Each structure stands twice: as structure tokens, then as C-alpha cells.
């Protein structure tokens, strides 16, 4: 099969802001989701749960972890937290053009037509490193694409070894299919490397990465990696979504470092609203 | 103070501002709030 446009980066419009309040809610929500559900974090990970505190408070977390714990997990929060943020933002209405492009490329690459039948969708966090992936296998019946004409027989394996799952639903039949991908929140350039894909699932057909470049673009390209066409979406590090998530993490670190009684001058009113909710 | 509240309550509080028109809340085991590709 030959594919036009292989390896050519195409800009995408990604502006997930309808209201600033909901936009910032997504950032804070995603950061806290990562803290709560990402079980590979050094703190809290599953440490508090093992102590019998499943539903811990921020005060309990701060009290039980080393003083600089958030500094120690900052890079991991940047990386894995972007996975949670992406799921939230991709489920927002303004992200629809990105979703349509993704689905359109899947259709083109596999010469199928999803969108006449599968007209509803939702993104979910996947991966064995996230407790949010529990029960994900109950939300769809099969995985896209078939390989060599056969359906995937080991759905749990694919869930464990992917970061994000797009579930497409046929509203008439309630039939659902899972489409899996990878997310790299720090070293987004790695999604273009052969070595990256050598370790990934054969059912991961897309990846989203945030790199460290100065620019503020989002683009996508199709590359043939390890026997499969993969759709690669890249956020440059200067994109406001990436920058705003970094700001969110910066201030959460500040809060853990100084405690809830700290007085801060937050210039953005909507940002400050959620910052103060944490106190 | 929310600082002392269970993290689930803080998440719920924040999610109140994530309306279905903007951002869809993701909670394990929850029924998916499906977004439609068409008919917008």
C-alpha cells in the first residue's frame, strides 16, 4: 500500500478554550488526576493506599511525603500528566477538528469508513500505570485495526501497553471499537524514532507528543513505524496548552512547598479560582 | 478547607466547572459521556 503525504507535517488548529474557567479546570483536574491515579509516581503512587488511605487529602499527601516530593516528581507529572490533560481536552468540543483529522487519517490509511457508522467518541486514559484504565475493556468490544484479517485476541494486553484510548461508538447498534495510542508529554520528538515504536503495541496507531521546541504549533504526520502506519501529532513546547500545564504544575508545587496558608498574587482570575480551591 | 478534603471531593468540585459543552469528566467506571462527531 502506498500512502500520500508520508512524513509530511501538516499544521492542525487546536484551541481548546470555550470558557477560561472550564479550560483551567481541565488543567487542575488533570494534574490532580495524575497525582491520584498514576500508580508509578514515587509519591503518592500507591503508598497512601497501602497505609489504608485510599482517598487521601492534599494535606495527608503533604504530611506523609518528603518535603521536596513534588519537585522530585515534577518531570514525571509533566510527562504523565500531559496524558490526562490530553484526554480531557480531546473530549472537549473545540478539539473536534483534531479528532476528525485523526479519524479521517485512520480511514484513509486503512481504506475504511468509520464516521458514517461510528459517529460518537470519547477518549480514555489507558495503561497499566494508571488506575483509571481499570474496567476500560468493558467499554468497547473490539480493537482497531484487525491485523492480518484477525481481530485482536488480547485486549487487556493492548490496554496495559498503551497510554490513550479513543472509543468510537455506533449509536444505532451501540457497537464500540477502541483505537489506541501513545502519549509523550516531555520528549515528544521521540514518537518519530524507530526505537520508540520497536517497544510499542502493534495496535497503537497514533501518538501525541509535546516536545521542547520554542514554537507554538500543533502538527501531524503519518509515518510507517515497525510494520504499521502511525499518525503522529506533535505539540511544540511553546504551545499555550503545554505552557499552561507547566504553569499549573509550577503553582501546585509552590502550594505543596509553602502550604495552604501561603499568600500569592495570581494575576489570572480564572487560574486563581482553581488554585484557591486546592487550599 | 479543601486542603483537608478527600481528593475525590476536590476532583468532583473542580469537575463541576467542566460542563459537557466544554470538557468531559473522566472517572473510572463511569458511563462515558459520548461526544458526537456529527450534527453539531
PDB file of N, CA and C in Angstrom, chain A residues 14 42 78 137 160 184 235 245 260 275 278:
ATOM      1  N   UNK A  14      -5.586  23.739  17.084  1.00  0.00           N
ATOM      2  CA  UNK A  14      -6.005  23.173  18.369  1.00  0.00           C
ATOM      3  C   UNK A  14      -6.146  24.297  19.377  1.00  0.00           C
ATOM      4  N   UNK A  42       6.481   8.291  42.326  1.00  0.00           N
ATOM      5  CA  UNK A  42       7.192   7.972  43.568  1.00  0.00           C
ATOM      6  C   UNK A  42       6.333   8.324  44.787  1.00  0.00           C
ATOM      7  N   UNK A  78       4.933  16.268  34.508  1.00  0.00           N
ATOM      8  CA  UNK A  78       4.909  16.920  33.193  1.00  0.00           C
ATOM      9  C   UNK A  78       4.653  15.901  32.097  1.00  0.00           C
ATOM     10  N   UNK A 137     -11.696  -2.244  29.450  1.00  0.00           N
ATOM     11  CA  UNK A 137     -12.056  -3.298  28.494  1.00  0.00           C
ATOM     12  C   UNK A 137     -13.569  -3.531  28.425  1.00  0.00           C
ATOM     13  N   UNK A 160      -2.937  -2.468  28.648  1.00  0.00           N
ATOM     14  CA  UNK A 160      -1.797  -2.299  29.571  1.00  0.00           C
ATOM     15  C   UNK A 160      -0.641  -1.553  28.914  1.00  0.00           C
ATOM     16  N   UNK A 184       3.519  11.174  24.801  1.00  0.00           N
ATOM     17  CA  UNK A 184       4.809  11.555  25.389  1.00  0.00           C
ATOM     18  C   UNK A 184       4.739  13.029  25.751  1.00  0.00           C
ATOM     19  N   UNK A 235       2.900  18.594  19.607  1.00  0.00           N
ATOM     20  CA  UNK A 235       2.762  19.945  20.166  1.00  0.00           C
ATOM     21  C   UNK A 235       4.162  20.505  20.366  1.00  0.00           C
ATOM     22  N   UNK A 245      -0.046  24.090  31.199  1.00  0.00           N
ATOM     23  CA  UNK A 245       0.048  22.933  32.098  1.00  0.00           C
ATOM     24  C   UNK A 245       1.297  23.048  32.972  1.00  0.00           C
ATOM     25  N   UNK A 260      -1.046  25.575  52.502  1.00  0.00           N
ATOM     26  CA  UNK A 260      -2.267  26.248  52.058  1.00  0.00           C
ATOM     27  C   UNK A 260      -2.447  27.661  52.609  1.00  0.00           C
ATOM     28  N   UNK A 275      -6.717  27.530  41.814  1.00  0.00           N
ATOM     29  CA  UNK A 275      -5.585  27.467  42.740  1.00  0.00           C
ATOM     30  C   UNK A 275      -6.098  27.580  44.178  1.00  0.00           C
ATOM     31  N   UNK A 278      -7.808  24.518  45.812  1.00  0.00           N
ATOM     32  CA  UNK A 278      -6.951  23.479  46.380  1.00  0.00           C
ATOM     33  C   UNK A 278      -6.593  23.754  47.836  1.00  0.00           C
TER      34      UNK A 278
END
